[in-house]
Amino acid sequence: MSEKPAQITPQEAWKRLADGNARFVAGESHHPNQDAARRESLAGGQNPFAVIFGCSDSRLAAEIIFDLGLGDTFVVRTAGQVLSNASLGSLEYSITDLQVPLMVVLGHDSCGAVTAAKDSYETGAMPPGFVRNLVEEIMPAVIETRRNSDAEDVTLNEMVRTNTRQVAERMIDQSKIISNAVDENRTAVIGMFYHLRDGKAELVFSSHDLQS
């Protein structure tokens, strides 16, 4: 059995992610790690360099927008990046078992889940079924954005950015496993905002200085 490769630093993981997104934006994707040899090499185990907690939106395929392949990222997705026990457990697994050096919360413009929360805030009417649970979890981001802005027409995308940051902060606050990894500089937690039209993923939160 081959030896597990050494894990990279949070800064190196960030550079790899940022470089891949730059290629995607420029239309110069390399489509790495997508051949039969890569598939076979992963049959015995995985060693992803990042975990991405993203929105379930069909336009937000993490491996594509960061120009990655098989085994590169451990991906968890829920509408609006809403944390649940299952998603938080999955994120903790990426720390305890996979030792990922970078944890990404990935939001995007025109998010339907955040739109639903914004509509509920403005109308006072909650959606039916379990969509209500999503709205209740996102509502703090809507409230914070509205209260911290002097503008009457606070944009949806400002609320998405706030929600992305809040989720990243909540992950660190609620999980001892994640907060320990952050405190010990084993893992960095970041929040990113994805622009659907041009494909750029913008940094909106970071627990670490990723340029060092």
Coordinates of N, CA, C and O in Angstrom, one line a residue, residues 93-212:
Y93 N -15.8 15.3 10.5 CA -15.1 14.1 9.9 C -13.9 14.5 9.0 O -12.9 13.9 9.0
S94 N -14.1 15.6 8.3 CA -13.1 16.0 7.3 C -11.8 16.5 8.1 O -10.7 16.5 7.6
I95 N -12.0 16.9 9.4 CA -10.9 17.3 10.2 C -10.3 16.1 10.9 O -9.1 15.9 10.9
T96 N -11.1 15.3 11.6 CA -10.6 14.2 12.4 C -10.0 13.1 11.6 O -9.0 12.5 12.0
D97 N -10.7 12.7 10.5 CA -10.2 11.6 9.7 C -9.4 11.9 8.5 O -8.6 11.2 8.0
L98 N -9.7 13.1 7.9 CA -9.0 13.5 6.6 C -8.0 14.6 6.8 O -7.2 14.8 5.9
Q99 N -8.0 15.2 7.9 CA -7.0 16.3 8.3 C -6.9 17.3 7.2 O -5.8 17.7 6.8
V100 N -8.1 17.8 6.7 CA -8.0 18.8 5.6 C -7.5 20.1 6.2 O -7.9 20.5 7.3
P101 N -6.6 20.8 5.5 CA -6.1 22.1 6.0 C -6.9 23.3 5.6 O -6.6 24.4 6.1
L102 N -7.9 23.2 4.8 CA -8.7 24.3 4.4 C -10.2 23.9 4.4 O -10.6 22.9 3.8
M103 N -11.0 24.7 5.1 CA -12.5 24.5 5.2 C -13.1 25.8 4.5 O -12.9 26.9 5.0
V104 N -13.9 25.6 3.5 CA -14.5 26.6 2.7 C -16.1 26.6 2.9 O -16.7 25.6 2.6
V105 N -16.6 27.8 3.2 CA -18.1 28.0 3.1 C -18.3 28.8 1.8 O -17.7 29.9 1.6
L106 N -19.1 28.2 0.9 CA -19.3 28.8 -0.4 C -20.7 29.2 -0.7 O -21.6 28.4 -0.8
G107 N -20.9 30.5 -0.7 CA -22.2 31.1 -1.1 C -22.2 31.7 -2.5 O -21.1 31.6 -3.1
H108 N -23.3 32.2 -2.9 CA -23.3 32.7 -4.3 C -24.4 33.7 -4.5 O -25.4 33.8 -3.7
D109 N -24.3 34.5 -5.5 CA -25.3 35.5 -5.8 C -26.6 34.9 -6.2 O -26.7 33.7 -6.6
S110 N -27.7 35.6 -6.0 CA -29.1 35.2 -6.3 C -29.5 33.9 -5.7 O -30.2 33.1 -6.2
C111 N -29.0 33.7 -4.4 CA -29.3 32.4 -3.7 C -30.8 32.4 -3.4 O -31.4 33.3 -2.8
G112 N -31.4 31.2 -3.8 CA -32.9 31.1 -3.5 C -33.2 30.9 -2.1 O -34.3 31.5 -1.6
A113 N -32.4 30.3 -1.3 CA -32.7 30.1 0.1 C -32.6 31.5 0.9 O -33.5 31.7 1.7
V114 N -31.6 32.3 0.5 CA -31.5 33.6 1.2 C -32.7 34.5 0.7 O -33.2 35.3 1.4
T115 N -33.1 34.3 -0.6 CA -34.2 35.1 -1.1 C -35.5 34.8 -0.3 O -36.2 35.7 0.0
A116 N -35.7 33.5 0.0 CA -36.8 33.1 0.8 C -36.8 33.7 2.2 O -37.8 34.1 2.7
A117 N -35.6 33.8 2.8 CA -35.5 34.4 4.1 C -35.8 35.9 4.0 O -36.4 36.5 4.9
K118 N -35.3 36.5 3.0 CA -35.5 38.0 2.8 C -37.0 38.2 2.6 O -37.5 39.2 3.2
D119 N -37.6 37.4 1.8 CA -39.1 37.6 1.5 C -39.9 37.4 2.8 O -40.8 38.2 3.1
S120 N -39.5 36.5 3.6 CA -40.2 36.2 4.9 C -40.0 37.4 5.9 O -40.9 37.8 6.6
Y121 N -38.8 37.9 5.9 CA -38.5 39.1 6.7 C -39.4 40.3 6.3 O -40.0 41.0 7.2
E122 N -39.5 40.5 5.0 CA -40.3 41.7 4.5 C -41.8 41.5 4.6 O -42.5 42.5 4.7
T123 N -42.3 40.3 4.4 CA -43.7 40.0 4.4 C -44.3 39.5 5.7 O -45.5 39.6 6.0
G124 N -43.4 38.9 6.5 CA -43.9 38.3 7.8 C -44.5 37.0 7.6 O -45.0 36.3 8.5
A125 N -44.5 36.5 6.4 CA -45.1 35.1 6.1 C -44.0 34.1 5.9 O -43.0 34.3 5.1
M126 N -44.1 33.0 6.6 CA -43.1 31.9 6.5 C -43.5 30.9 5.5 O -44.7 30.6 5.3
P127 N -42.5 30.3 4.8 CA -42.9 29.2 3.8 C -43.3 28.0 4.5 O -43.1 27.8 5.7
P128 N -44.0 27.1 3.8 CA -44.4 25.8 4.4 C -43.4 24.8 4.5 O -42.3 24.9 3.9
G129 N -43.7 23.7 5.2 CA -42.8 22.5 5.2 C -41.4 22.8 5.8 O -41.3 23.7 6.6
F130 N -40.5 22.0 5.4 CA -39.1 22.1 6.0 C -38.3 23.3 5.4 O -37.2 23.6 5.9
V131 N -38.9 23.9 4.4 CA -38.2 25.2 3.9 C -38.2 26.2 5.0 O -37.3 27.0 5.1
R132 N -39.2 26.1 5.8 CA -39.3 27.1 7.0 C -38.0 26.9 7.8 O -37.5 27.9 8.3
N133 N -37.5 25.7 8.0 CA -36.3 25.5 8.8 C -35.1 26.2 8.2 O -34.3 26.9 8.9
L134 N -35.0 26.2 6.9 CA -33.9 26.9 6.2 C -34.0 28.4 6.4 O -33.0 29.1 6.7
V135 N -35.2 28.9 6.3 CA -35.5 30.3 6.4 C -35.1 30.8 7.9 O -34.5 31.8 8.1
E136 N -35.5 30.0 8.9 CA -35.2 30.3 10.3 C -33.7 30.4 10.5 O -33.2 31.2 11.3
E137 N -33.0 29.5 9.9 CA -31.5 29.5 10.1 C -30.8 30.6 9.4 O -29.8 31.1 9.9
I138 N -31.3 31.1 8.3 CA -30.7 32.2 7.5 C -31.2 33.5 8.0 O -30.5 34.6 7.8
M139 N -32.3 33.6 8.7 CA -32.9 34.9 9.1 C -31.9 35.8 9.9 O -31.9 37.0 9.7
P140 N -31.0 35.3 10.8 CA -30.1 36.2 11.4 C -29.2 37.0 10.5 O -28.9 38.1 10.8
A141 N -28.9 36.4 9.3 CA -28.1 37.1 8.4 C -28.9 38.2 7.7 O -28.3 39.3 7.5
V142 N -30.1 38.0 7.5 CA -31.0 39.0 6.9 C -31.2 40.2 7.9 O -31.0 41.4 7.5
I143 N -31.4 39.8 9.1 CA -31.6 40.9 10.2 C -30.3 41.7 10.4 O -30.4 42.9 10.4
E144 N -29.2 41.0 10.5 CA -27.9 41.8 10.7 C -27.7 42.7 9.5 O -27.3 43.9 9.7
T145 N -27.8 42.2 8.3 CA -27.6 43.0 7.1 C -28.5 44.3 7.1 O -28.0 45.4 6.8
R146 N -29.8 44.1 7.4 CA -30.7 45.2 7.3 C -30.4 46.2 8.4 O -30.4 47.4 8.2
R147 N -30.1 45.7 9.6 CA -29.8 46.6 10.7 C -28.5 47.4 10.6 O -28.3 48.5 11.2
N148 N -27.5 46.8 9.9 CA -26.2 47.5 9.8 C -26.1 48.3 8.5 O -25.0 48.8 8.2
S149 N -27.2 48.5 7.8 CA -27.2 49.3 6.6 C -28.1 50.5 6.7 O -29.2 50.4 7.2
D150 N -27.6 51.6 6.2 CA -28.4 52.8 6.2 C -29.3 52.9 5.0 O -30.3 53.6 4.9
A151 N -29.0 52.0 4.0 CA -29.8 52.0 2.7 C -31.1 51.4 2.9 O -31.3 50.4 3.7
E152 N -32.1 51.9 2.3 CA -33.5 51.3 2.3 C -33.5 50.0 1.5 O -34.1 49.0 1.9
D153 N -32.8 50.0 0.4 CA -32.8 48.8 -0.5 C -31.5 47.9 -0.3 O -30.7 47.9 -1.2
V154 N -31.4 47.3 0.8 CA -30.3 46.4 1.1 C -30.4 45.2 0.0 O -31.4 44.6 -0.1
T155 N -29.3 45.0 -0.6 CA -29.4 43.9 -1.7 C -29.3 42.5 -1.1 O -28.8 42.3 -0.1
L156 N -29.9 41.6 -1.9 CA -29.9 40.2 -1.6 C -28.4 39.7 -1.4 O -28.1 39.0 -0.5
N157 N -27.6 40.2 -2.3 CA -26.2 39.7 -2.3 C -25.4 40.1 -1.1 O -24.5 39.4 -0.6
E158 N -25.8 41.2 -0.5 CA -25.2 41.6 0.8 C -25.6 40.7 1.9 O -24.8 40.3 2.8
M159 N -26.8 40.2 1.8 CA -27.3 39.2 2.8 C -26.6 37.9 2.6 O -26.3 37.2 3.6
V160 N -26.4 37.5 1.4 CA -25.6 36.2 1.1 C -24.2 36.3 1.7 O -23.8 35.4 2.3
R161 N -23.6 37.4 1.5 CA -22.2 37.6 2.1 C -22.3 37.5 3.6 O -21.4 36.9 4.2
T162 N -23.3 38.1 4.2 CA -23.4 38.1 5.7 C -23.7 36.6 6.1 O -23.1 36.1 7.1
N163 N -24.5 35.9 5.4 CA -24.9 34.6 5.7 C -23.6 33.7 5.6 O -23.4 32.8 6.5
T164 N -22.8 33.9 4.6 CA -21.6 33.1 4.4 C -20.7 33.3 5.5 O -20.1 32.3 6.1
R165 N -20.5 34.5 5.9 CA -19.6 34.8 7.0 C -20.1 34.3 8.3 O -19.4 33.7 9.1
Q166 N -21.4 34.4 8.6 CA -22.0 33.9 9.8 C -21.9 32.4 9.9 O -21.6 31.9 11.0
V167 N -22.1 31.7 8.8 CA -22.0 30.2 8.8 C -20.5 29.8 9.2 O -20.3 28.9 10.0
A168 N -19.5 30.5 8.6 CA -18.1 30.2 8.9 C -17.8 30.4 10.3 O -17.2 29.6 11.0
E169 N -18.3 31.6 10.9 CA -18.1 31.9 12.3 C -18.8 30.9 13.2 O -18.3 30.4 14.2
R170 N -20.0 30.5 12.8 CA -20.8 29.5 13.6 C -20.2 28.2 13.6 O -20.2 27.5 14.7
M171 N -19.6 27.7 12.5 CA -18.9 26.4 12.5 C -17.8 26.4 13.6 O -17.6 25.4 14.3
I172 N -17.0 27.5 13.6 CA -15.9 27.6 14.6 C -16.5 27.7 16.0 O -15.9 27.0 16.9
D173 N -17.5 28.4 16.2 CA -18.1 28.6 17.6 C -18.8 27.3 18.1 O -18.6 27.0 19.3
Q174 N -19.4 26.6 17.2 CA -20.2 25.4 17.6 C -19.4 24.1 17.7 O -19.8 23.2 18.4
S175 N -18.4 24.0 17.0 CA -17.6 22.8 17.0 C -16.3 22.9 17.6 O -15.4 23.7 17.2
K176 N -16.1 22.2 18.7 CA -14.8 22.2 19.4 C -13.7 21.6 18.5 O -12.5 22.0 18.5
I177 N -14.1 20.6 17.7 CA -13.1 19.9 16.8 C -12.6 20.9 15.8 O -11.4 21.0 15.5
I178 N -13.5 21.7 15.2 CA -13.1 22.7 14.2 C -12.3 23.9 14.8 O -11.3 24.3 14.3
S179 N -12.8 24.3 16.0 CA -12.1 25.5 16.6 C -10.7 25.1 17.1 O -9.8 25.9 17.0
N180 N -10.5 23.8 17.6 CA -9.2 23.4 18.0 C -8.3 23.4 16.8 O -7.1 23.8 16.9
A181 N -8.8 22.9 15.6 CA -7.9 22.8 14.4 C -7.5 24.2 14.0 O -6.4 24.4 13.5
V182 N -8.5 25.2 14.1 CA -8.2 26.5 13.7 C -7.2 27.2 14.7 O -6.2 27.8 14.3
D183 N -7.4 27.0 16.0 CA -6.5 27.5 17.0 C -5.0 27.0 16.9 O -4.1 27.7 17.1
E184 N -5.0 25.7 16.4 CA -3.6 25.1 16.3 C -3.0 25.3 14.9 O -2.0 24.7 14.6
N185 N -3.7 26.1 14.1 CA -3.2 26.4 12.7 C -3.1 25.2 11.8 O -2.4 25.2 10.9
R186 N -3.9 24.1 12.2 CA -3.9 23.0 11.3 C -4.9 23.2 10.2 O -4.8 22.6 9.1
T187 N -5.9 24.0 10.4 CA -7.0 24.2 9.4 C -7.4 25.7 9.4 O -7.5 26.3 10.5
A188 N -7.6 26.3 8.3 CA -8.1 27.6 8.1 C -9.6 27.5 7.6 O -9.9 26.6 6.8
V189 N -10.4 28.3 8.2 CA -11.8 28.4 7.7 C -12.0 29.7 7.0 O -11.7 30.8 7.5
I190 N -12.6 29.6 5.8 CA -12.8 30.8 5.0 C -14.2 30.8 4.4 O -14.9 29.8 4.4
G191 N -14.7 32.0 4.1 CA -16.0 32.1 3.4 C -15.8 32.7 2.0 O -15.0 33.7 1.9
M192 N -16.5 32.2 1.0 CA -16.3 32.7 -0.3 C -17.7 33.0 -1.0 O -18.7 32.3 -0.7
F193 N -17.7 34.1 -1.8 CA -18.9 34.5 -2.5 C -18.7 34.3 -4.0 O -17.8 34.9 -4.6
Y194 N -19.5 33.4 -4.6 CA -19.3 33.1 -6.0 C -20.3 33.9 -6.9 O -21.5 34.0 -6.6
H195 N -19.7 34.5 -7.9 CA -20.4 35.3 -8.9 C -20.8 34.4 -10.1 O -20.0 33.9 -10.8
L196 N -22.1 34.2 -10.2 CA -22.6 33.2 -11.2 C -22.2 33.6 -12.7 O -21.9 32.8 -13.5
R197 N -22.3 34.9 -13.0 CA -22.0 35.4 -14.3 C -20.6 35.2 -14.8 O -20.3 34.7 -15.9
D198 N -19.6 35.7 -13.9 CA -18.2 35.6 -14.4 C -17.4 34.5 -13.8 O -16.3 34.2 -14.2
G199 N -18.0 33.7 -12.8 CA -17.4 32.6 -12.3 C -16.4 32.8 -11.2 O -15.7 31.9 -10.7
K200 N -16.2 34.1 -10.8 CA -15.2 34.4 -9.8 C -15.7 34.1 -8.4 O -16.8 34.4 -8.0
A201 N -14.8 33.5 -7.6 CA -15.1 33.2 -6.2 C -14.3 34.2 -5.3 O -13.1 34.2 -5.3
E202 N -15.0 35.1 -4.6 CA -14.5 36.2 -3.9 C -14.4 35.8 -2.4 O -15.3 35.3 -1.8
L203 N -13.2 36.1 -1.8 CA -13.0 35.9 -0.3 C -13.8 36.9 0.5 O -13.6 38.1 0.3
V204 N -14.6 36.4 1.4 CA -15.4 37.4 2.3 C -15.1 37.1 3.8 O -15.6 37.9 4.6
F205 N -14.4 36.1 4.1 CA -14.1 35.8 5.5 C -12.9 34.9 5.5 O -12.8 34.0 4.7
S206 N -12.0 35.1 6.5 CA -10.9 34.1 6.7 C -10.5 34.1 8.2 O -10.3 35.2 8.8
S207 N -10.3 33.0 8.7 CA -9.8 32.8 10.1 C -8.3 33.0 10.2 O -7.7 33.2 11.2
H208 N -7.6 33.0 9.0 CA -6.1 33.1 9.0 C -5.7 34.1 7.9 O -6.4 34.4 6.9
D209 N -4.4 34.5 8.0 CA -3.8 35.3 7.0 C -3.3 34.2 5.9 O -2.3 33.5 6.2
L210 N -3.9 34.2 4.8 CA -3.6 33.1 3.8 C -2.5 33.5 2.8 O -2.1 32.8 1.9
Q211 N -1.9 34.7 3.0 CA -0.9 35.2 2.1 C 0.5 34.9 2.6 O 1.5 35.0 1.9
S212 N 0.6 34.5 3.9 CA 1.9 34.3 4.5 C 2.5 32.9 4.1 O 1.7 32.1 3.6

